[in-house]
PDB file of C-alpha atoms in Angstrom:
ATOM      1  CA  MET A   1      -9.789 -11.288  16.130  1.00 35.00           C
ATOM      2  CA  LYS A   2      -9.423  -7.870  17.661  1.00 38.00           C
ATOM      3  CA  LEU A   3      -8.463  -5.744  14.708  1.00 42.00           C
ATOM      4  CA  LYS A   4      -6.353  -2.634  15.170  1.00 44.00           C
ATOM      5  CA  LEU A   5      -6.234  -1.087  11.756  1.00 43.00           C
ATOM      6  CA  LEU A   6      -4.037   1.901  11.697  1.00 39.00           C
ATOM      7  CA  ALA A   7      -0.525   2.906  12.563  1.00 38.00           C
ATOM      8  CA  LEU A   8       0.649   0.026  10.408  1.00 38.00           C
ATOM      9  CA  SER A   9       4.275   1.034  10.171  1.00 34.00           C
ATOM     10  CA  SER A  10       7.003  -0.400   7.950  1.00 31.00           C
ATOM     11  CA  ARG A  11       6.868  -3.510  10.161  1.00 33.00           C
ATOM     12  CA  MET A  12       3.606  -4.464   8.511  1.00 36.00           C
ATOM     13  CA  CYS A  13       5.318  -6.215   5.623  1.00 34.00           C
ATOM     14  CA  PRO A  14       8.800  -7.795   5.946  1.00 31.00           C
ATOM     15  CA  THR A  15       9.492  -7.346   2.241  1.00 29.00           C
ATOM     16  CA  ALA A  16       9.062  -3.606   2.057  1.00 31.00           C
ATOM     17  CA  THR A  17       9.819  -0.421   3.934  1.00 31.00           C
ATOM     18  CA  TYR A  18       7.668   2.655   3.543  1.00 34.00           C
ATOM     19  CA  SER A  19       9.641   5.621   4.752  1.00 33.00           C
ATOM     20  CA  ARG A  20       6.683   7.990   4.979  1.00 37.00           C
ATOM     21  CA  SER A  21       4.606   5.483   6.944  1.00 45.00           C
ATOM     22  CA  VAL A  22       6.941   5.144   9.895  1.00 48.00           C
ATOM     23  CA  LYS A  23       6.504   6.922  13.167  1.00 54.00           C
ATOM     24  CA  LEU A  24       8.332  10.149  13.729  1.00 55.00           C
ATOM     25  CA  SER A  25      11.660   9.391  15.300  1.00 50.00           C
ATOM     26  CA  SER A  26      12.071  12.326  17.642  1.00 60.00           C
ATOM     27  CA  GLN A  27      10.220  14.959  19.580  1.00 62.00           C
ATOM     28  CA  SER A  28      11.894  17.720  17.565  1.00 71.00           C
ATOM     29  CA  SER A  29      10.798  16.264  14.207  1.00 85.00           C
ATOM     30  CA  SER A  30       7.182  15.848  15.311  1.00 88.00           C
ATOM     31  CA  CYS A  31       7.163  19.338  16.816  1.00 92.00           C
ATOM     32  CA  SER A  32       8.578  20.887  13.654  1.00 93.00           C
ATOM     33  CA  LEU A  33       6.128  18.991  11.465  1.00 95.00           C
ATOM     34  CA  ALA A  34       3.166  20.019  13.626  1.00 95.00           C
ATOM     35  CA  ARG A  35       4.094  23.704  13.525  1.00 95.00           C
ATOM     36  CA  THR A  36       4.774  23.648   9.777  1.00 96.00           C
ATOM     37  CA  TYR A  37       1.400  22.163   8.857  1.00 97.00           C
ATOM     38  CA  ALA A  38      -0.436  24.206  11.459  1.00 97.00           C
ATOM     39  CA  SER A  39       0.864  27.330   9.707  1.00 97.00           C
ATOM     40  CA  LEU A  40      -0.187  25.981   6.306  1.00 97.00           C
ATOM     41  CA  GLY A  41      -3.664  25.170   7.594  1.00 97.00           C
ATOM     42  CA  GLN A  42      -4.105  28.651   9.045  1.00 96.00           C
ATOM     43  CA  ALA A  43      -2.933  30.209   5.789  1.00 94.00           C
ATOM     44  CA  ALA A  44      -5.440  28.137   3.812  1.00 92.00           C
ATOM     45  CA  ALA A  45      -8.259  29.326   6.095  1.00 90.00           C
ATOM     46  CA  THR A  46      -7.185  32.936   5.725  1.00 86.00           C
ATOM     47  CA  ALA A  47      -7.289  32.612   1.931  1.00 82.00           C
ATOM     48  CA  MET A  48     -10.942  31.527   2.071  1.00 76.00           C
ATOM     49  CA  GLU A  49     -12.279  34.507   3.951  1.00 63.00           C
ATOM     50  CA  LEU A  50     -13.495  37.508   1.997  1.00 48.00           C
ATOM     51  CA  GLY A  51     -14.418  39.864   4.808  1.00 46.00           C
ATOM     52  CA  LEU A  52     -14.476  40.031   8.583  1.00 42.00           C
ATOM     53  CA  ASN A  53     -17.660  41.933   9.297  1.00 43.00           C
ATOM     54  CA  ARG A  54     -20.228  39.521   7.872  1.00 44.00           C
ATOM     55  CA  SER A  55     -18.177  36.323   7.678  1.00 48.00           C
ATOM     56  CA  ARG A  56     -18.085  36.072   3.909  1.00 49.00           C
ATOM     57  CA  PHE A  57     -16.421  32.914   2.619  1.00 53.00           C
ATOM     58  CA  LEU A  58     -15.597  31.872  -0.905  1.00 47.00           C
ATOM     59  CA  GLY A  59     -18.010  29.206  -2.073  1.00 46.00           C
ATOM     60  CA  ILE A  60     -18.716  27.834   1.394  1.00 52.00           C
ATOM     61  CA  GLY A  61     -21.803  28.120   3.544  1.00 48.00           C
ATOM     62  CA  LEU A  62     -25.551  28.049   3.350  1.00 47.00           C
ATOM     63  CA  GLU A  63     -26.636  31.630   2.689  1.00 53.00           C
ATOM     64  CA  TYR A  64     -25.830  32.856  -0.826  1.00 51.00           C
ATOM     65  CA  ALA A  65     -24.870  36.491  -0.386  1.00 55.00           C
ATOM     66  CA  ASP A  66     -22.805  37.901  -3.223  1.00 61.00           C
ATOM     67  CA  PHE A  67     -20.458  37.109  -6.086  1.00 65.00           C
ATOM     68  CA  ARG A  68     -17.055  38.156  -7.373  1.00 67.00           C
ATOM     69  CA  GLU A  69     -15.002  37.578 -10.501  1.00 79.00           C
ATOM     70  CA  TYR A  70     -13.577  34.066 -10.789  1.00 74.00           C
ATOM     71  CA  GLN A  71      -9.893  33.579  -9.972  1.00 73.00           C
ATOM     72  CA  GLU A  72      -7.676  30.726 -11.156  1.00 72.00           C
ATOM     73  CA  SER A  73      -7.419  29.146  -7.689  1.00 63.00           C
ATOM     74  CA  ASP A  74     -11.218  29.054  -7.162  1.00 67.00           C
ATOM     75  CA  ASP A  75     -13.187  25.793  -7.195  1.00 66.00           C
ATOM     76  CA  VAL A  76     -15.224  25.695 -10.429  1.00 72.00           C
ATOM     77  CA  LYS A  77     -18.205  24.079  -8.699  1.00 67.00           C
ATOM     78  CA  TYR A  78     -18.983  27.452  -7.083  1.00 69.00           C
ATOM     79  CA  VAL A  79     -19.114  29.334 -10.380  1.00 77.00           C
ATOM     80  CA  ASP A  80     -22.443  31.130 -10.909  1.00 75.00           C
ATOM     81  CA  TRP A  81     -23.077  29.932 -14.469  1.00 78.00           C
ATOM     82  CA  THR A  82     -26.286  31.907 -14.901  1.00 79.00           C
ATOM     83  CA  LEU A  83     -24.597  35.179 -14.057  1.00 77.00           C
ATOM     84  CA  SER A  84     -21.512  34.252 -16.066  1.00 78.00           C
ATOM     85  CA  ALA A  85     -23.664  33.586 -19.137  1.00 80.00           C
ATOM     86  CA  ARG A  86     -24.870  37.208 -18.999  1.00 79.00           C
ATOM     87  CA  SER A  87     -21.396  38.687 -18.694  1.00 81.00           C
ATOM     88  CA  LEU A  88     -20.309  38.878 -22.323  1.00 73.00           C
ATOM     89  CA  ASP A  89     -17.591  41.473 -22.855  1.00 74.00           C
ATOM     90  CA  THR A  90     -18.639  43.047 -26.161  1.00 73.00           C
ATOM     91  CA  ALA A  91     -15.148  44.425 -26.753  1.00 77.00           C
ATOM     92  CA  THR A  92     -13.405  41.047 -26.612  1.00 79.00           C
ATOM     93  CA  GLY A  93     -16.292  38.673 -27.290  1.00 75.00           C
ATOM     94  CA  GLU A  94     -15.359  36.699 -24.141  1.00 82.00           C
ATOM     95  CA  TYR A  95     -17.428  35.786 -21.089  1.00 80.00           C
ATOM     96  CA  LYS A  96     -16.363  36.535 -17.529  1.00 82.00           C
ATOM     97  CA  LEU A  97     -16.853  33.876 -14.872  1.00 84.00           C
ATOM     98  CA  TYR A  98     -18.210  34.794 -11.445  1.00 79.00           C
ATOM     99  CA  THR A  99     -17.912  32.843  -8.194  1.00 76.00           C
ATOM    100  CA  LYS A 100     -20.579  32.698  -5.486  1.00 67.00           C
ATOM    101  CA  VAL A 101     -19.821  34.112  -2.041  1.00 63.00           C
ATOM    102  CA  PHE A 102     -21.694  32.917   1.055  1.00 59.00           C
ATOM    103  CA  HIS A 103     -22.379  34.191   4.554  1.00 55.00           C
ATOM    104  CA  VAL A 104     -21.654  31.907   7.504  1.00 59.00           C
ATOM    105  CA  GLU A 105     -23.271  32.274  10.915  1.00 64.00           C
ATOM    106  CA  LYS A 106     -20.929  33.380  13.713  1.00 63.00           C
ATOM    107  CA  MET A 107     -20.388  32.540  17.414  1.00 73.00           C
ATOM    108  CA  LYS A 108     -21.045  28.814  17.719  1.00 85.00           C
ATOM    109  CA  ASN A 109     -20.032  26.476  20.551  1.00 91.00           C
ATOM    110  CA  ILE A 110     -17.660  23.867  19.128  1.00 94.00           C
ATOM    111  CA  ILE A 111     -16.523  20.678  20.851  1.00 96.00           C
ATOM    112  CA  PHE A 112     -13.309  19.892  18.971  1.00 97.00           C
ATOM    113  CA  VAL A 113     -11.828  16.419  19.520  1.00 97.00           C
ATOM    114  CA  ALA A 114      -8.245  15.741  18.375  1.00 97.00           C
ATOM    115  CA  ASP A 115      -6.889  12.178  18.493  1.00 95.00           C
ATOM    116  CA  LEU A 116      -3.186  12.270  19.440  1.00 93.00           C
ATOM    117  CA  THR A 117      -2.879   8.619  20.407  1.00 91.00           C
ATOM    118  CA  ASP A 118      -0.155   6.318  19.106  1.00 88.00           C
ATOM    119  CA  SER A 119      -1.988   5.320  15.928  1.00 89.00           C
ATOM    120  CA  MET A 120      -2.004   8.962  14.762  1.00 92.00           C
ATOM    121  CA  LEU A 121       1.701   9.610  15.336  1.00 88.00           C
ATOM    122  CA  ILE A 122       2.782   8.696  11.813  1.00 90.00           C
ATOM    123  CA  GLU A 123       4.266  11.423   9.644  1.00 92.00           C
ATOM    124  CA  GLU A 124       1.555  11.471   6.960  1.00 94.00           C
ATOM    125  CA  LYS A 125      -1.269  11.282   9.474  1.00 96.00           C
ATOM    126  CA  LEU A 126       0.117  13.768  11.986  1.00 95.00           C
ATOM    127  CA  ALA A 127       0.757  16.294   9.214  1.00 97.00           C
ATOM    128  CA  ALA A 128      -2.816  15.885   7.975  1.00 98.00           C
ATOM    129  CA  LEU A 129      -4.197  16.172  11.506  1.00 98.00           C
ATOM    130  CA  PHE A 130      -2.441  19.486  12.124  1.00 98.00           C
ATOM    131  CA  TYR A 131      -3.312  20.857   8.702  1.00 98.00           C
ATOM    132  CA  ILE A 132      -7.007  20.004   9.122  1.00 98.00           C
ATOM    133  CA  SER A 133      -7.172  21.074  12.771  1.00 98.00           C
ATOM    134  CA  SER A 134      -5.527  24.424  12.102  1.00 98.00           C
ATOM    135  CA  LEU A 135      -7.621  25.045   8.998  1.00 97.00           C
ATOM    136  CA  LEU A 136     -10.846  24.494  10.958  1.00 97.00           C
ATOM    137  CA  LEU A 137      -9.754  26.206  14.160  1.00 97.00           C
ATOM    138  CA  GLU A 138      -8.593  29.279  12.246  1.00 95.00           C
ATOM    139  CA  LEU A 139     -11.995  29.448  10.565  1.00 92.00           C
ATOM    140  CA  SER A 140     -13.589  29.128  14.002  1.00 92.00           C
ATOM    141  CA  HIS A 141     -11.409  31.904  15.367  1.00 92.00           C
ATOM    142  CA  ARG A 142     -12.513  34.253  12.606  1.00 87.00           C
ATOM    143  CA  LEU A 143     -16.126  33.294  13.283  1.00 86.00           C
ATOM    144  CA  SER A 144     -15.754  34.062  17.018  1.00 87.00           C
ATOM    145  CA  ASP A 145     -16.598  30.498  18.011  1.00 91.00           C
ATOM    146  CA  ARG A 146     -16.092  29.222  21.561  1.00 93.00           C
ATOM    147  CA  ILE A 147     -13.960  26.062  21.556  1.00 96.00           C
ATOM    148  CA  SER A 148     -13.985  23.204  24.050  1.00 96.00           C
ATOM    149  CA  LEU A 149     -10.892  21.244  22.990  1.00 97.00           C
ATOM    150  CA  VAL A 150     -10.807  17.540  23.904  1.00 97.00           C
ATOM    151  CA  THR A 151      -7.512  15.737  23.318  1.00 95.00           C
ATOM    152  CA  LEU A 152      -7.062  11.963  23.272  1.00 93.00           C
ATOM    153  CA  THR A 153      -3.638  10.915  24.584  1.00 90.00           C
ATOM    154  CA  HIS A 154      -3.003   8.848  27.717  1.00 86.00           C
ATOM    155  CA  GLY A 155      -6.527   9.829  28.683  1.00 88.00           C
ATOM    156  CA  PRO A 156      -9.069  12.422  27.617  1.00 93.00           C
ATOM    157  CA  ARG A 157      -8.315  15.997  28.618  1.00 93.00           C
ATOM    158  CA  VAL A 158     -10.566  19.017  28.199  1.00 96.00           C
ATOM    159  CA  TYR A 159      -9.475  22.620  27.586  1.00 96.00           C
ATOM    160  CA  ARG A 160     -12.460  24.930  27.882  1.00 94.00           C
ATOM    161  CA  ALA A 161     -13.320  28.455  26.765  1.00 92.00           C
ATOM    162  CA  LEU A 162     -10.670  28.727  24.041  1.00 96.00           C
ATOM    163  CA  ARG A 163     -10.564  30.741  20.864  1.00 95.00           C
ATOM    164  CA  GLY A 164      -9.541  28.910  17.719  1.00 96.00           C
ATOM    165  CA  ARG A 165      -5.931  30.091  17.664  1.00 96.00           C
ATOM    166  CA  GLU A 166      -5.513  29.269  21.350  1.00 97.00           C
ATOM    167  CA  ALA A 167      -6.652  25.715  20.598  1.00 97.00           C
ATOM    168  CA  ILE A 168      -4.045  25.433  17.823  1.00 97.00           C
ATOM    169  CA  ARG A 169      -1.296  26.457  20.255  1.00 97.00           C
ATOM    170  CA  VAL A 170      -2.508  23.890  22.807  1.00 96.00           C
ATOM    171  CA  LEU A 171      -2.267  21.111  20.200  1.00 96.00           C
ATOM    172  CA  GLU A 172       1.219  22.236  19.184  1.00 95.00           C
ATOM    173  CA  ASN A 173       2.369  22.282  22.798  1.00 93.00           C
ATOM    174  CA  ILE A 174       1.103  18.738  23.384  1.00 92.00           C
ATOM    175  CA  ILE A 175       3.070  17.403  20.412  1.00 92.00           C
ATOM    176  CA  CYS A 176       6.162  19.413  21.294  1.00 89.00           C
ATOM    177  CA  ARG A 177       6.130  17.871  24.775  1.00 81.00           C
ATOM    178  CA  GLU A 178       6.465  14.222  23.807  1.00 60.00           C
ATOM    179  CA  ARG A 179       5.394  12.963  27.233  1.00 59.00           C
ATOM    180  CA  GLU A 180       1.910  14.410  26.731  1.00 60.00           C
ATOM    181  CA  ALA A 181       1.174  12.747  23.380  1.00 64.00           C
ATOM    182  CA  ARG A 182       0.682   9.038  22.647  1.00 73.00           C
ATOM    183  CA  GLY A 183      -1.550   6.708  24.623  1.00 77.00           C
ATOM    184  CA  SER A 184      -4.577   4.667  23.592  1.00 79.00           C
ATOM    185  CA  THR A 185      -7.718   6.522  24.662  1.00 84.00           C
ATOM    186  CA  ARG A 186     -10.909   5.105  23.136  1.00 87.00           C
ATOM    187  CA  ILE A 187     -13.732   7.143  21.670  1.00 91.00           C
ATOM    188  CA  ASN A 188     -16.236   5.723  24.119  1.00 87.00           C
ATOM    189  CA  GLU A 189     -14.175   7.192  26.963  1.00 91.00           C
ATOM    190  CA  ILE A 190     -15.189  10.696  25.890  1.00 93.00           C
ATOM    191  CA  ILE A 191     -18.927  10.083  25.408  1.00 93.00           C
ATOM    192  CA  ASP A 192     -19.772  11.443  28.864  1.00 92.00           C
ATOM    193  CA  ILE A 193     -17.610  14.501  28.182  1.00 92.00           C
ATOM    194  CA  LEU A 194     -19.397  15.177  24.905  1.00 92.00           C
ATOM    195  CA  ARG A 195     -22.765  14.756  26.612  1.00 91.00           C
ATOM    196  CA  ALA A 196     -21.809  17.125  29.453  1.00 90.00           C
ATOM    197  CA  TYR A 197     -20.624  19.940  27.190  1.00 89.00           C
ATOM    198  CA  THR A 198     -23.329  19.711  24.540  1.00 86.00           C
ATOM    199  CA  GLY A 199     -26.015  22.374  24.606  1.00 80.00           C
ATOM    200  CA  LYS A 200     -27.880  24.647  22.268  1.00 77.00           C
ATOM    201  CA  ASN A 201     -25.874  26.127  19.432  1.00 82.00           C
ATOM    202  CA  THR A 202     -23.248  23.369  19.761  1.00 90.00           C
ATOM    203  CA  ALA A 203     -21.553  21.197  17.138  1.00 93.00           C
ATOM    204  CA  ILE A 204     -18.956  18.435  17.473  1.00 95.00           C
ATOM    205  CA  THR A 205     -15.899  17.900  15.273  1.00 97.00           C
ATOM    206  CA  ILE A 206     -13.710  14.802  15.696  1.00 97.00           C
ATOM    207  CA  ILE A 207     -10.390  14.205  13.945  1.00 98.00           C
ATOM    208  CA  THR A 208      -9.293  10.592  14.334  1.00 96.00           C
ATOM    209  CA  ASP A 209      -8.635   7.435  12.301  1.00 95.00           C
ATOM    210  CA  TYR A 210     -10.217   4.015  11.775  1.00 95.00           C
ATOM    211  CA  ALA A 211      -8.186   2.453  14.613  1.00 91.00           C
ATOM    212  CA  HIS A 212     -11.103   2.142  16.992  1.00 92.00           C
ATOM    213  CA  GLU A 213     -13.423  -0.750  17.642  1.00 92.00           C
ATOM    214  CA  ILE A 214     -16.811  -0.745  15.916  1.00 95.00           C
ATOM    215  CA  GLU A 215     -18.498  -0.400  19.307  1.00 95.00           C
ATOM    216  CA  GLU A 216     -16.654   2.891  19.886  1.00 95.00           C
ATOM    217  CA  PHE A 217     -18.081   4.388  16.707  1.00 96.00           C
ATOM    218  CA  ALA A 218     -21.464   2.887  17.586  1.00 96.00           C
ATOM    219  CA  ALA A 219     -21.369   4.689  20.954  1.00 95.00           C
ATOM    220  CA  LEU A 220     -20.800   7.969  19.119  1.00 95.00           C
ATOM    221  CA  THR A 221     -23.750   7.342  16.803  1.00 96.00           C
ATOM    222  CA  ARG A 222     -26.010   6.549  19.771  1.00 95.00           C
ATOM    223  CA  LEU A 223     -25.049   9.833  21.415  1.00 93.00           C
ATOM    224  CA  LYS A 224     -25.741  11.733  18.211  1.00 93.00           C
ATOM    225  CA  ARG A 225     -29.176  10.162  17.840  1.00 91.00           C
ATOM    226  CA  ALA A 226     -30.091  10.660  21.501  1.00 91.00           C
ATOM    227  CA  MET A 227     -29.110  14.326  21.664  1.00 88.00           C
ATOM    228  CA  MET A 228     -29.442  15.323  18.007  1.00 88.00           C
ATOM    229  CA  ILE A 229     -25.937  16.778  18.009  1.00 88.00           C
ATOM    230  CA  PRO A 230     -24.570  18.082  14.687  1.00 92.00           C
ATOM    231  CA  ALA A 231     -21.295  16.205  14.197  1.00 95.00           C
ATOM    232  CA  ALA A 232     -18.467  15.863  11.695  1.00 97.00           C
ATOM    233  CA  VAL A 233     -15.796  13.144  11.761  1.00 98.00           C
ATOM    234  CA  TYR A 234     -12.567  13.304   9.751  1.00 98.00           C
ATOM    235  CA  LEU A 235     -10.950   9.876   9.319  1.00 98.00           C
ATOM    236  CA  ILE A 236      -7.255  10.174   8.502  1.00 97.00           C
ATOM    237  CA  PHE A 237      -5.369   7.218   7.043  1.00 95.00           C
ATOM    238  CA  GLN A 238      -2.282   6.527   4.982  1.00 92.00           C
ATOM    239  CA  ARG A 239      -2.254   4.381   1.883  1.00 89.00           C
ATOM    240  CA  TRP A 240      -0.796   1.108   3.116  1.00 85.00           C
ATOM    241  CA  GLU A 241      -3.147   0.965   6.069  1.00 88.00           C
ATOM    242  CA  ILE A 242      -6.076   0.066   3.827  1.00 87.00           C
ATOM    243  CA  GLU A 243      -4.456  -0.850   0.501  1.00 86.00           C
ATOM    244  CA  GLN A 244      -2.604  -4.159   0.205  1.00 82.00           C
ATOM    245  CA  PRO A 245       1.034  -3.401  -0.795  1.00 78.00           C
ATOM    246  CA  VAL A 246       2.062  -6.833  -2.136  1.00 73.00           C
ATOM    247  CA  ASP A 247       0.387 -10.101  -3.133  1.00 75.00           C
ATOM    248  CA  ASN A 248       0.840 -13.612  -1.749  1.00 71.00           C
ATOM    249  CA  ALA A 249       2.536 -12.675   1.507  1.00 68.00           C
ATOM    250  CA  THR A 250       2.262 -13.409   5.192  1.00 71.00           C
ATOM    251  CA  ALA A 251       2.635 -10.442   7.481  1.00 69.00           C
ATOM    252  CA  THR A 252       2.895  -9.667  11.151  1.00 71.00           C
ATOM    253  CA  LEU A 253       1.189  -6.420  12.138  1.00 67.00           C
ATOM    254  CA  ILE A 254       2.063  -4.810  15.441  1.00 68.00           C
ATOM    255  CA  ASP A 255      -0.589  -2.903  17.333  1.00 65.00           C
ATOM    256  CA  PRO A 256       1.351   0.283  18.232  1.00 62.00           C
ATOM    257  CA  GLU A 257      -0.723   0.864  21.356  1.00 62.00           C
ATOM    258  CA  THR A 258      -0.685  -2.643  22.907  1.00 69.00           C
ATOM    259  CA  LEU A 259       2.271  -4.167  20.972  1.00 73.00           C
ATOM    260  CA  THR A 260       0.067  -7.185  20.234  1.00 75.00           C
ATOM    261  CA  PRO A 261       1.173  -9.005  17.047  1.00 78.00           C
ATOM    262  CA  ILE A 262      -1.320 -10.240  14.444  1.00 72.00           C
ATOM    263  CA  THR A 263       0.102 -12.740  11.935  1.00 76.00           C
ATOM    264  CA  ASP A 264      -1.916 -13.857   8.919  1.00 72.00           C
ATOM    265  CA  ARG A 265      -1.948 -13.930   5.142  1.00 79.00           C
ATOM    266  CA  LEU A 266      -1.913 -10.373   3.881  1.00 81.00           C
ATOM    267  CA  GLU A 267      -5.046 -10.955   1.811  1.00 83.00           C
ATOM    268  CA  GLU A 268      -7.004 -11.981   4.918  1.00 85.00           C
ATOM    269  CA  ILE A 269      -5.726  -9.035   6.944  1.00 84.00           C
ATOM    270  CA  TYR A 270      -6.722  -6.510   4.302  1.00 86.00           C
ATOM    271  CA  LYS A 271     -10.062  -8.195   3.746  1.00 89.00           C
ATOM    272  CA  ALA A 272     -10.802  -7.633   7.440  1.00 89.00           C
ATOM    273  CA  ILE A 273      -9.491  -4.059   7.225  1.00 90.00           C
ATOM    274  CA  LYS A 274     -11.754  -3.186   4.314  1.00 93.00           C
ATOM    275  CA  ALA A 275     -14.743  -4.728   6.075  1.00 94.00           C
ATOM    276  CA  HIS A 276     -13.993  -2.637   9.159  1.00 95.00           C
ATOM    277  CA  VAL A 277     -13.663   0.574   7.135  1.00 96.00           C
ATOM    278  CA  SER A 278     -16.946  -0.103   5.323  1.00 96.00           C
ATOM    279  CA  HIS A 279     -18.691  -0.848   8.627  1.00 97.00           C
ATOM    280  CA  VAL A 280     -17.465   2.413  10.183  1.00 97.00           C
ATOM    281  CA  GLN A 281     -18.610   4.472   7.205  1.00 97.00           C
ATOM    282  CA  ALA A 282     -21.999   2.731   7.164  1.00 97.00           C
ATOM    283  CA  LEU A 283     -22.517   3.456  10.881  1.00 97.00           C
ATOM    284  CA  LEU A 284     -21.696   7.135  10.483  1.00 97.00           C
ATOM    285  CA  SER A 285     -23.871   7.468   7.388  1.00 96.00           C
ATOM    286  CA  ALA A 286     -26.843   5.790   9.067  1.00 96.00           C
ATOM    287  CA  ALA A 287     -26.562   8.213  11.992  1.00 95.00           C
ATOM    288  CA  ARG A 288     -26.286  11.167   9.584  1.00 94.00           C
ATOM    289  CA  ILE A 289     -22.890  12.127  10.928  1.00 96.00           C
ATOM    290  CA  ASN A 290     -20.931  14.070   8.329  1.00 96.00           C
ATOM    291  CA  HIS A 291     -17.710  12.157   7.731  1.00 97.00           C
ATOM    292  CA  LEU A 292     -14.774  12.585   5.398  1.00 97.00           C
ATOM    293  CA  PRO A 293     -11.919  10.084   4.848  1.00 97.00           C
ATOM    294  CA  VAL A 294      -8.589  11.832   4.199  1.00 98.00           C
ATOM    295  CA  GLN A 295      -5.567   9.944   2.851  1.00 96.00           C
ATOM    296  CA  GLY A 296      -2.609  11.769   4.352  1.00 95.00           C
ATOM    297  CA  ILE A 297      -1.392  15.315   3.934  1.00 97.00           C
ATOM    298  CA  SER A 298      -1.448  15.501   0.129  1.00 96.00           C
ATOM    299  CA  ASP A 299      -5.119  14.552   0.072  1.00 97.00           C
ATOM    300  CA  ALA A 300      -5.847  16.992   2.909  1.00 97.00           C
ATOM    301  CA  LYS A 301      -4.340  19.904   0.967  1.00 97.00           C
ATOM    302  CA  ALA A 302      -6.060  18.875  -2.262  1.00 95.00           C
ATOM    303  CA  ARG A 303      -9.441  18.733  -0.498  1.00 95.00           C
ATOM    304  CA  THR A 304      -9.104  21.909   1.549  1.00 94.00           C
ATOM    305  CA  VAL A 305     -12.414  23.327   0.321  1.00 87.00           C
ATOM    306  CA  LYS A 306     -14.281  20.075   0.998  1.00 92.00           C
ATOM    307  CA  ILE A 307     -12.796  19.809   4.498  1.00 95.00           C
ATOM    308  CA  ALA A 308     -13.829  23.363   5.334  1.00 92.00           C
ATOM    309  CA  GLU A 309     -17.229  22.971   3.714  1.00 88.00           C
ATOM    310  CA  THR A 310     -17.992  19.837   5.753  1.00 93.00           C
ATOM    311  CA  TYR A 311     -17.073  21.661   8.943  1.00 92.00           C
ATOM    312  CA  LEU A 312     -18.973  24.868   8.216  1.00 86.00           C
ATOM    313  CA  LYS A 313     -22.124  23.085   7.103  1.00 85.00           C
ATOM    314  CA  THR A 314     -22.048  20.937  10.238  1.00 90.00           C
ATOM    315  CA  ARG A 315     -21.705  23.946  12.525  1.00 83.00           C
ATOM    316  CA  GLN A 316     -24.636  25.628  10.770  1.00 77.00           C
ATOM    317  CA  MET A 317     -26.964  22.898  12.019  1.00 72.00           C
ATOM    318  CA  HIS A 318     -28.755  23.372  15.332  1.00 54.00           C
ATOM    319  CA  VAL A 319     -29.318  20.977  18.208  1.00 46.00           C
ATOM    320  CA  ALA A 320     -32.972  20.091  17.840  1.00 43.00           C
ATOM    321  CA  SER A 321     -33.481  18.925  21.408  1.00 39.00           C
ATOM    322  CA  ILE A 322     -31.471  18.348  24.566  1.00 38.00           C
TER     323      ILE A 322
END
């Protein structure tokens, strides 16, 4: 059975309707949503940076450079406990906490792949895509990175020599012109593009979902192994795409890209879905591709630091050979 996992809309189960799982009903609503979460993503990136000259970021990076006093919004895992233990205030008898600050290398070449095919055009997933994309592209802009933006819609399209903020505007414009979004481009259709644009000082970031055949992910892992390309993959999903909503039911799932129906017991469908998800994650792990599953926009916002950290650590790696 050819299994298309994602974009399982409210049609997936006749007994229930999930309002936040359905596709956006109009061009204006998708455009507004994209711009709203793009702004939030950029704001989150701005809040992380602690200086323009040497690219100092709060708790993220590889080169430990400095410290500052802990603030309530900081992630506790970046607290310098050794320093904090020596910071007793004799007047109050209380300790001050200090957070590590890191330097991040500037001016990388980034191949940034954004999946805007039909399976991603669900409210929760599209919001997460724009939040994550704008978060990472704003960081790239502040780090003076050179962006080659690859969009997946009716076919792959490449926008070269962009700055991060320019790439954000391109993504917004695609969504706001409904004709340009949608489609069913496969990951293996962009392998030659990734190979052509990969060189020294290059890293790849892909924002997509699980709705691709195993062979498509396998093609990506083969490219990574052959060219030793640092890569990060963000896999966006919404809850009912991988979690069974009801027991003892038969469901018809509609592939949003081919309109092919799949009818089976819900337990069997979700058993196949979970096997597919596990297989994808195992492939990416074996190829040492950094990957992060993100369950919709709430999870994306809650894991902002982890999302940025995965991206920045990936771009710090170097292509070992071409």
